[in-house]
Coordinates of C-alpha atoms in Angstrom, one line a residue:
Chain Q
X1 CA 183.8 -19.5 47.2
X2 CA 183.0 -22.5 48.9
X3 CA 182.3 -25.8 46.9
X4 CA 178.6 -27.9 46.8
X5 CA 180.3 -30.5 48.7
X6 CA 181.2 -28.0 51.7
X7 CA 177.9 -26.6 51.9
X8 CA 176.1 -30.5 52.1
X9 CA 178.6 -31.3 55.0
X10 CA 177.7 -28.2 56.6
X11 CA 174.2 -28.7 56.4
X12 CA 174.6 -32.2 57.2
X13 CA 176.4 -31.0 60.3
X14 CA 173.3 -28.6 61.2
X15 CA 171.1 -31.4 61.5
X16 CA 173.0 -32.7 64.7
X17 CA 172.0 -28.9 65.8
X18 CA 176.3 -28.2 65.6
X19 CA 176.5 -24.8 65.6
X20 CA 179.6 -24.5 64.9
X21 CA 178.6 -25.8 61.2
X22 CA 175.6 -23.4 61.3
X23 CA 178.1 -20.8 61.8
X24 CA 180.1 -21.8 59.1
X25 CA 177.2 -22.3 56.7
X26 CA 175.5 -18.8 57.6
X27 CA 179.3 -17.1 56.4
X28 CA 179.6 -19.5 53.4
X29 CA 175.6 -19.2 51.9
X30 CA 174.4 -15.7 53.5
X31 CA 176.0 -13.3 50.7
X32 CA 174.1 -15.1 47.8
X33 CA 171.1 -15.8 49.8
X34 CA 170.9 -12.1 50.9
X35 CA 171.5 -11.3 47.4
X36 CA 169.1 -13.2 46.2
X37 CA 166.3 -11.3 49.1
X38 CA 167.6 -8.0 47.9
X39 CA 166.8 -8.7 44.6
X40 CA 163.4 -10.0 44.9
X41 CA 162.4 -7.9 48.0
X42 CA 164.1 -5.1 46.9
X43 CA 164.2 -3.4 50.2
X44 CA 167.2 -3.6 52.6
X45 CA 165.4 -3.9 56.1
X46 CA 162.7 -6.6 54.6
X47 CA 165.5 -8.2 53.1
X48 CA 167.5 -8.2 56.4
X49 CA 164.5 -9.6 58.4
X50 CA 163.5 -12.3 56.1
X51 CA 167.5 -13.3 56.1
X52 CA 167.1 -14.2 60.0
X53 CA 163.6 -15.9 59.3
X54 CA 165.5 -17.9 56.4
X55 CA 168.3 -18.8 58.3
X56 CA 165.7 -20.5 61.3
X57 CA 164.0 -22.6 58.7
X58 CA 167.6 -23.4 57.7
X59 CA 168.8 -24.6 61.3
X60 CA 165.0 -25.9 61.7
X61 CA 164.8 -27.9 58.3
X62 CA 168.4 -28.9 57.8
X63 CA 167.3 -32.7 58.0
X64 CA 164.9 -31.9 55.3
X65 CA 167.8 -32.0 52.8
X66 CA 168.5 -34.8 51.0
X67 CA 172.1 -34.8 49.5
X68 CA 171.7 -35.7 46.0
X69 CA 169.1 -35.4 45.6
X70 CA 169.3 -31.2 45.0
X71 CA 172.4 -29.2 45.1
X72 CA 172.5 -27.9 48.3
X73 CA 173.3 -24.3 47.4
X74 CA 169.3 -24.9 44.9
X75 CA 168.4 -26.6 48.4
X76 CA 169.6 -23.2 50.3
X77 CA 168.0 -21.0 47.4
X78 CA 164.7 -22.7 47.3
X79 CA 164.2 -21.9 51.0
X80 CA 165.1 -18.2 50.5
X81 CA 163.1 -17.6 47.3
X82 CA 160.3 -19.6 49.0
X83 CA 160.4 -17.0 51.8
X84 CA 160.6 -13.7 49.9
X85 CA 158.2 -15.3 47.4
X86 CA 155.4 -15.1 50.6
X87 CA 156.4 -11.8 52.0
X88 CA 155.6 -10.7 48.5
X89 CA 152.6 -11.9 48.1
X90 CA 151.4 -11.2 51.1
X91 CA 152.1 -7.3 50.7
X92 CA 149.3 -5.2 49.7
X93 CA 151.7 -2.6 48.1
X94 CA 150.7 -1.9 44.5
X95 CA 152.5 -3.8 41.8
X96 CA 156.2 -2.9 42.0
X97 CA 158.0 -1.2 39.0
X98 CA 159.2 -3.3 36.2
X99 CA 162.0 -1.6 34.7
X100 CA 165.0 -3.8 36.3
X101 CA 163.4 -7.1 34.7
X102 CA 164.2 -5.4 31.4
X103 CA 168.1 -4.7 32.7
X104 CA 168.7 -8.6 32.6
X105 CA 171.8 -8.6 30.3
X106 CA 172.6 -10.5 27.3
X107 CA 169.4 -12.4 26.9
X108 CA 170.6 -13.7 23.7
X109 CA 174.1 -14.4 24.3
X110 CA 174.0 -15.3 27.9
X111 CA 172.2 -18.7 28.3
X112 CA 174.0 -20.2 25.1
X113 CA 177.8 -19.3 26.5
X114 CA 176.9 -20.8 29.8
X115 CA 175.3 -24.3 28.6
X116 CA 178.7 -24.5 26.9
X117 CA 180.6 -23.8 30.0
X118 CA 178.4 -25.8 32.3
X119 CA 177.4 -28.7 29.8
X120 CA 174.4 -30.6 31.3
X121 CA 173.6 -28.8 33.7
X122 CA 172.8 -25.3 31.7
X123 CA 169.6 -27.8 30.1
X124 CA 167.6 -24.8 31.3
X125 CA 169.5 -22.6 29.2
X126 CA 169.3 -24.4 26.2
X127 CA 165.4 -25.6 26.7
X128 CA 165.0 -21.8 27.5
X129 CA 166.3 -20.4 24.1
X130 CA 163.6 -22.6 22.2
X131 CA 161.5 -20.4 23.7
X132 CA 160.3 -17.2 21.8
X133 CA 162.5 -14.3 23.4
X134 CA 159.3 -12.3 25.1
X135 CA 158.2 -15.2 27.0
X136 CA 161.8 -16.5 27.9
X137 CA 162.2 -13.3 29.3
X138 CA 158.7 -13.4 30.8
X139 CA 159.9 -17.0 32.9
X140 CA 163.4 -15.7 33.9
X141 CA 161.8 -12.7 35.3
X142 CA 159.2 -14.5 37.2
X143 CA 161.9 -16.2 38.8
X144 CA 164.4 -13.7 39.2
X145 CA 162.3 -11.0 40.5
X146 CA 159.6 -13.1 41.2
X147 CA 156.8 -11.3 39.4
X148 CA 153.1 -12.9 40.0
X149 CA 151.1 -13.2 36.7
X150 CA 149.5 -10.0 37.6
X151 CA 152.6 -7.9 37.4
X152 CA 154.0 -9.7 34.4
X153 CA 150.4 -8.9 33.0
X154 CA 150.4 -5.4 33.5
X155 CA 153.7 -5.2 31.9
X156 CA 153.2 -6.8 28.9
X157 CA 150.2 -4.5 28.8
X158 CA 148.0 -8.6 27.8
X159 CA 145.2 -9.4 29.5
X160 CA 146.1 -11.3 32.8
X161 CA 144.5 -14.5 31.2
X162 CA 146.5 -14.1 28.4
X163 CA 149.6 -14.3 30.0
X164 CA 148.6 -17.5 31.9
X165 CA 148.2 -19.2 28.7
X166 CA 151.6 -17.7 27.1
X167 CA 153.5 -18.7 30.2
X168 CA 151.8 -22.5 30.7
X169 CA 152.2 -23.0 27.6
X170 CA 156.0 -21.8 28.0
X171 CA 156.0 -24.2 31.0
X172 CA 154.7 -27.5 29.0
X173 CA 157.5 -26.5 26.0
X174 CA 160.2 -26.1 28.9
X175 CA 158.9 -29.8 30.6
X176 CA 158.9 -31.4 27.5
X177 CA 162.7 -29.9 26.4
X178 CA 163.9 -30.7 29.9
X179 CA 162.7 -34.3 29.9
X180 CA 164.6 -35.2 26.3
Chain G
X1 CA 138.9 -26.4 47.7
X2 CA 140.8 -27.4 44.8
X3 CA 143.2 -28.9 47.0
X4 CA 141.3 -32.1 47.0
X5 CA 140.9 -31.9 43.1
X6 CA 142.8 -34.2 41.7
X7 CA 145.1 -32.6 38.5
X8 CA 146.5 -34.2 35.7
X9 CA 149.4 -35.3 35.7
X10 CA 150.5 -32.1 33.0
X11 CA 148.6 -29.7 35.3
X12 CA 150.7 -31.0 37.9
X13 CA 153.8 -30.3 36.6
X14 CA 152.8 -27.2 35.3
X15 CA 151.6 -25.9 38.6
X16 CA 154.6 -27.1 40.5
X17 CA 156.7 -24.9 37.3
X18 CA 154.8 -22.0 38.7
X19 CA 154.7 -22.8 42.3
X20 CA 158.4 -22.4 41.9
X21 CA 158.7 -19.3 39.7
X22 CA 156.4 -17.7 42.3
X23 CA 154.0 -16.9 39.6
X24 CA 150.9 -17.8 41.8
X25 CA 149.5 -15.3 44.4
X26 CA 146.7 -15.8 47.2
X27 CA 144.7 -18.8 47.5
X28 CA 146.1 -21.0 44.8
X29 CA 149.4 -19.8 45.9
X30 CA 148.5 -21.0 49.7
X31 CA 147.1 -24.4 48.5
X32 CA 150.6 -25.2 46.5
X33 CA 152.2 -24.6 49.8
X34 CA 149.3 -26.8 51.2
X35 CA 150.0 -29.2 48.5
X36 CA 153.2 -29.3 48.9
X37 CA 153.6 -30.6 52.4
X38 CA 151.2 -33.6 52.0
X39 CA 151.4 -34.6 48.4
X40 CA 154.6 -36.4 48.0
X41 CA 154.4 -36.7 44.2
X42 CA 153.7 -32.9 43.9
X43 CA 156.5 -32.3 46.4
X44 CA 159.1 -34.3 44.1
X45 CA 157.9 -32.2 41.0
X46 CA 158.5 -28.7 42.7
X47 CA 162.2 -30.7 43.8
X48 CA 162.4 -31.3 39.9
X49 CA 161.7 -27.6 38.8
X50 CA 164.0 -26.6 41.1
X51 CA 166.5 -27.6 40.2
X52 CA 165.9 -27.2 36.8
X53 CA 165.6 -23.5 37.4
X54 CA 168.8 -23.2 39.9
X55 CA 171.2 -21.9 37.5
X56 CA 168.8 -19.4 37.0
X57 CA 170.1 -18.5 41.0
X58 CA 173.4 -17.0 39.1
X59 CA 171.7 -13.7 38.2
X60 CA 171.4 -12.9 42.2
X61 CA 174.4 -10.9 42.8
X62 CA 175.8 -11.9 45.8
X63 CA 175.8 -9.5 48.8
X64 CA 177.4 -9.3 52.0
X65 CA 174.2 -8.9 54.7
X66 CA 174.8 -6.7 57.6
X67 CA 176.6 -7.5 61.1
X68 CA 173.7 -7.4 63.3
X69 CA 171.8 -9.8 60.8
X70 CA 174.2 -13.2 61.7
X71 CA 174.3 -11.5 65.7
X72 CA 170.3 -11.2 65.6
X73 CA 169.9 -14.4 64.2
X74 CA 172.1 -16.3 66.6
X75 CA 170.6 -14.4 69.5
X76 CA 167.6 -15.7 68.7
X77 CA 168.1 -19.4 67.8
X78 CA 170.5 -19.3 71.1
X79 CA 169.9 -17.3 73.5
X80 CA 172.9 -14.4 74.7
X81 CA 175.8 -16.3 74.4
X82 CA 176.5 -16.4 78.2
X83 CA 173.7 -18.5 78.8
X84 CA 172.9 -22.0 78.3
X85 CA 171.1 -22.9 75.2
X86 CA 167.9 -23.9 75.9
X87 CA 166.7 -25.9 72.8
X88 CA 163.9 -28.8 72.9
X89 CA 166.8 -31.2 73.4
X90 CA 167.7 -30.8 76.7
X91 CA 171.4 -31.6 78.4
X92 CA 171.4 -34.5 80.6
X93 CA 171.8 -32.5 83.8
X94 CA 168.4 -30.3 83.0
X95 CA 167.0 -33.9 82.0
X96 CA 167.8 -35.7 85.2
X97 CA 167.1 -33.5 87.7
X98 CA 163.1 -34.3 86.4
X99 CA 162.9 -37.6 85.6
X100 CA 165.5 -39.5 88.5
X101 CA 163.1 -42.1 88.5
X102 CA 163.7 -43.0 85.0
X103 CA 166.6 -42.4 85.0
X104 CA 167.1 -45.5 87.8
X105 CA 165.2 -47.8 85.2
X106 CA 167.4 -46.9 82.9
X107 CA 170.5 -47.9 84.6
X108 CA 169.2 -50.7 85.6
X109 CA 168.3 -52.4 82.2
X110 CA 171.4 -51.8 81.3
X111 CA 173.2 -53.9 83.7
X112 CA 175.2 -51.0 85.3
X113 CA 176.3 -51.7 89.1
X114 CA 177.2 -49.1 91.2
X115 CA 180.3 -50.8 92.1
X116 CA 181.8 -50.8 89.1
X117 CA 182.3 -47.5 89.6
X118 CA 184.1 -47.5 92.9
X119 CA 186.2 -50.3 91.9
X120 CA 187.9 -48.4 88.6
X121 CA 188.9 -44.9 90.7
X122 CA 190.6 -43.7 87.6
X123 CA 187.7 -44.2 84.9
X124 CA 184.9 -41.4 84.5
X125 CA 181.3 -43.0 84.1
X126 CA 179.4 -41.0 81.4
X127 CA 175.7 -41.4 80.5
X128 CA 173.9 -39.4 78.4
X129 CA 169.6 -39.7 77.3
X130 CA 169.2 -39.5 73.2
X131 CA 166.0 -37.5 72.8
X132 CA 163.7 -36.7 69.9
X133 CA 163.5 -33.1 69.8
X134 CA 159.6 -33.9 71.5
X135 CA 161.6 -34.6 74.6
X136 CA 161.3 -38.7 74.3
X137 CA 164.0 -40.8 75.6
X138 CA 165.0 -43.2 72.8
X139 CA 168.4 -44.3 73.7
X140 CA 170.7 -44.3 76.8
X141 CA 174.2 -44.3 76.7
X142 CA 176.8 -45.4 78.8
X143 CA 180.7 -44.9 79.0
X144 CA 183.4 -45.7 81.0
X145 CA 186.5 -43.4 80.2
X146 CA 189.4 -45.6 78.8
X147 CA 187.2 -48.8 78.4
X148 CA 186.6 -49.8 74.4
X149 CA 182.9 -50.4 74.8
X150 CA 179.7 -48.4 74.8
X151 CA 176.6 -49.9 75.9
X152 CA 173.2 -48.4 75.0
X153 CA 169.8 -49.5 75.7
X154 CA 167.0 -48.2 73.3
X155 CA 164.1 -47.2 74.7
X156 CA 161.4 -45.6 72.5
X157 CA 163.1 -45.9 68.7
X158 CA 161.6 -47.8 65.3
X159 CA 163.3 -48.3 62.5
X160 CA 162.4 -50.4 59.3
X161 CA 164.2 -53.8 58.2
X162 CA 165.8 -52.1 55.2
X163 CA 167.6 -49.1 58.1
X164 CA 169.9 -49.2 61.0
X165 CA 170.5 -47.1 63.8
X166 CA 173.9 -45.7 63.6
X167 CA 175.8 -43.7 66.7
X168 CA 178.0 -40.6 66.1
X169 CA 180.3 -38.8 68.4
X170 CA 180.3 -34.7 68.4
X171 CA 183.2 -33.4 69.8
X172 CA 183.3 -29.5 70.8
X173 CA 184.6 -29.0 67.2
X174 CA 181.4 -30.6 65.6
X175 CA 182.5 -32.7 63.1
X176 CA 180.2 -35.9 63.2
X177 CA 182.8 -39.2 63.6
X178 CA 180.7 -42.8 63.6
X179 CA 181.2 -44.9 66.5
X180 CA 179.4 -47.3 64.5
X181 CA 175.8 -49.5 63.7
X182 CA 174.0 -50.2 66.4
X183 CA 172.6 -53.8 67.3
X184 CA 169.0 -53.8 66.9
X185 CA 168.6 -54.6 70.1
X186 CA 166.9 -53.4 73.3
X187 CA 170.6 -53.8 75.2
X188 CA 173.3 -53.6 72.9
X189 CA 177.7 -52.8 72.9
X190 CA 179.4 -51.1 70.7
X191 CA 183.1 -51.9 70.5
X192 CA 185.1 -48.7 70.1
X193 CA 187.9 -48.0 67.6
X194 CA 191.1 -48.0 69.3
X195 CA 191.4 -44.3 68.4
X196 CA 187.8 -43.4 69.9
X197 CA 188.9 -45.1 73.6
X198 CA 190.8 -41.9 74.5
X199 CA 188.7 -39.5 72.6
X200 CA 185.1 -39.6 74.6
X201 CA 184.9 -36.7 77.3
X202 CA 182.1 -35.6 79.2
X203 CA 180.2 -32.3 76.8
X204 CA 180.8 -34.4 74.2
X205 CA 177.5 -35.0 72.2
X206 CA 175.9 -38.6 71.4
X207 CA 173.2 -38.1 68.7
X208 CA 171.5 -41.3 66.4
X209 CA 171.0 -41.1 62.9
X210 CA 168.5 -43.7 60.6
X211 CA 171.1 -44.7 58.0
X212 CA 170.4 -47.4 55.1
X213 CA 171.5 -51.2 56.5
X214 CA 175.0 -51.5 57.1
X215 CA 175.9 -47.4 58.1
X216 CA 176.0 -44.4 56.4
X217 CA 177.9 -45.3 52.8
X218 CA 179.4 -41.7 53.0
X219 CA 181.5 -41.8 56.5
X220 CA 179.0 -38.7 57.2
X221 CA 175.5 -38.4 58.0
X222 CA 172.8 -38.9 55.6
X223 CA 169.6 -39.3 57.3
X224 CA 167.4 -38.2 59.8
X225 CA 169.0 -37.6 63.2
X226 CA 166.1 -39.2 65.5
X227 CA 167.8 -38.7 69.0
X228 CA 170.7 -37.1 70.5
X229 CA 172.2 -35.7 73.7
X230 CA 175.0 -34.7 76.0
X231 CA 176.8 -36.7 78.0
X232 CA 177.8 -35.7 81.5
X233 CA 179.6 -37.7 84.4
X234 CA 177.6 -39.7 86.2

């Protein structure tokens, strides 16, 4: 796997338009960045199209990027999530099916073993699991499978209003741990 | 629109927090975007929940995309790889067979006499026009093989007092190397590194970053690049 570090220098390469880097950058980021399409798109040929729209913005936006300021594999995720996040809402399909939100493993478990292995920066994890379970779950499926407030509505079987409330109010909890 | 409406500071945050999850859909996902790109303050709390979020990026199993994906994708940012690249920065040669005229100016606020060039048979004079990507001319370079100096003359480029200007070498392998700060000048020299005097060949790409006073603190790019180009022999 390739470190942070390699992926800024690559992406500080791509703003001198160096293909070479670009090159580089597409073999080092495109498996978790298509992953992450896959998994929110959940279709292989959307997925594969909004990988070479993705990867445009990249070359386009590379000077964008301020090292430091955002790991640049977040940096790289943002722009991918970003992307499927429109395709998404821009579809007119019906609401997809909700059963893989509920596969997310070790809910419990999970966030507490990785804020030990990653200290600091697992805060989400931590703020996360002051959360009630339901609406933790509610957050890391929004951004995991990117569910709109309608869908995570419908599942939850609350009124959409409802959830709005539960989940900014989840949101203000999550600022306020985050900021200690 | 509620673009214009100004939020709390809470709401703020709390709309960026969903901006990022993806929670919104339609128009006030549309005016986030909107807010986004011209609200600096909002921008810098959707940077903040993103990277709270990000380990949250470890539950995307990685997967290996397709072939045809990277081979699309290339073709389209490059063109078929027999042909030049035809990107809004333009090589010198495509450059100077349109604007001669300027390119006469150029040389000539620069102090460049023909005859230098006839006197020094062995030496190769390179130039090369730094353009934005819109095509501006904001530096000129020039380069006489074996010589230690490089002297550029800035055209169309602003910087404030708290930045410099700072020039960087790409060779064919890609790898940025500084040649150094340039004098805020309209005609200015940069004296090469000894190791830089053999090292400059014509394809070789000039480009100009805006770097805090005194040159990048990391050895490596940091900010914007605001002009770059190929050299080519003169």
């Amino acid at each position: 796997m390739e470190e942070t570090d390699d992926i800024a220098a690559l992406i500080g390469r791509v703003t001198l338009k160096d293909r070479a880097a670009f090159d580089r950058l597409y073999n080092a980021a495109s498996p978790k960045l298509f992953g992450a399409c896959l998994r929110l798109l959940k279709d292989n040929t959307e997925a594969e199209d909004a990988m070479q729209d993705i990867f445009v913005k990249i070359w386009n936006k590379a000077d964008r990027y301020r090292p430091g300021n955002a790991s640049a594999m977040g940096w790289l995720y943002a722009i991918a999530r970003n992307h499927c996040l429109d395709i998404l809402r821009a579809r007119k399909a019906p609401l997809r099916s909700m059963e893989q939100t509920l596969d997310i493993p070790d809910k419990a478990a999970d966030p507490e073993k990785s804020a030990v292995n990653a200290g600091e920066g697992r805060r989400i994890d931590i703020c996360m699991m002051e959360l009630e379970p339901d609406k933790a779950e509610a957050v890391k499926a929004a951004y995991v499978e990117g569910y709109s407030y309608a869908e995570l509505s419908a599942h939850y079987e609350v009124p959409l209003n409802t959830m709005r409330t539960w989940l900014r109010r989840s949101l203000m909890k999550l600022r306020k741990c985050l900021e200690k | 629109m509620t673009q214009d409406t100004p939020l709390t500071p809470e709401d703020s945050h709390i709309l960026a927090a969903e901006y990022v999850l993806g929670l919104l859909e339609g128009a006030p996902r549309r005016t986030a975007s909107e807010r986004l790109e011209n609200d600096a303050e909002f921008a810098a709390q959707v940077s903040a929940w993103e990277q709270h979020f990000e380990p949250m990026n470890a539950a995307y199993a990685p997967a290996i995309p397709p072939l045809h994906v990277k081979k699309d994708l290339m073709n389209r940012l490059f063109g078929t790889p027999e042909l030049k690249p035809k990107g809004l920065w333009h090589s010198l040669k495509l450059w100077r067979g349109i604007t001669a005229g300027a390119l006469a100016v150029s040389l000539f606020t620069m102090g460049l006499f023909i005859t230098d060039r006839q006197t020094a048979a062995t030496s190769e004079p390179l130039i090369a026009s730094l353009q934005a990507e819109t095509g501006n001319i904001r530096f000129m370079a020039f380069y006489e093989a074996g010589t230690d100096k490089i002297r550029l003359s800035k055209l169309d480029a602003e910087k404030t007092s708290e930045q410099d200007f700072e020039l960087w070498l790409i060779e064919a392998d890609g790898q940025p190397q500084s040649l150094g700060v340039i004098p805020n000048s309209r005609r200015s020299t940069i004296d090469l590194s000894q190791d830089f005097i053999r090292k400059i060949n014509a394809g070789d790409t000039f480009a100009v970053s805006i770097e805090p006073l005194g040159g990048s603190p990391t050895g490596a790019v940091t900010g914007p690049v605001i002009a770059a180009g190929v050299s080519d022999v003169l």
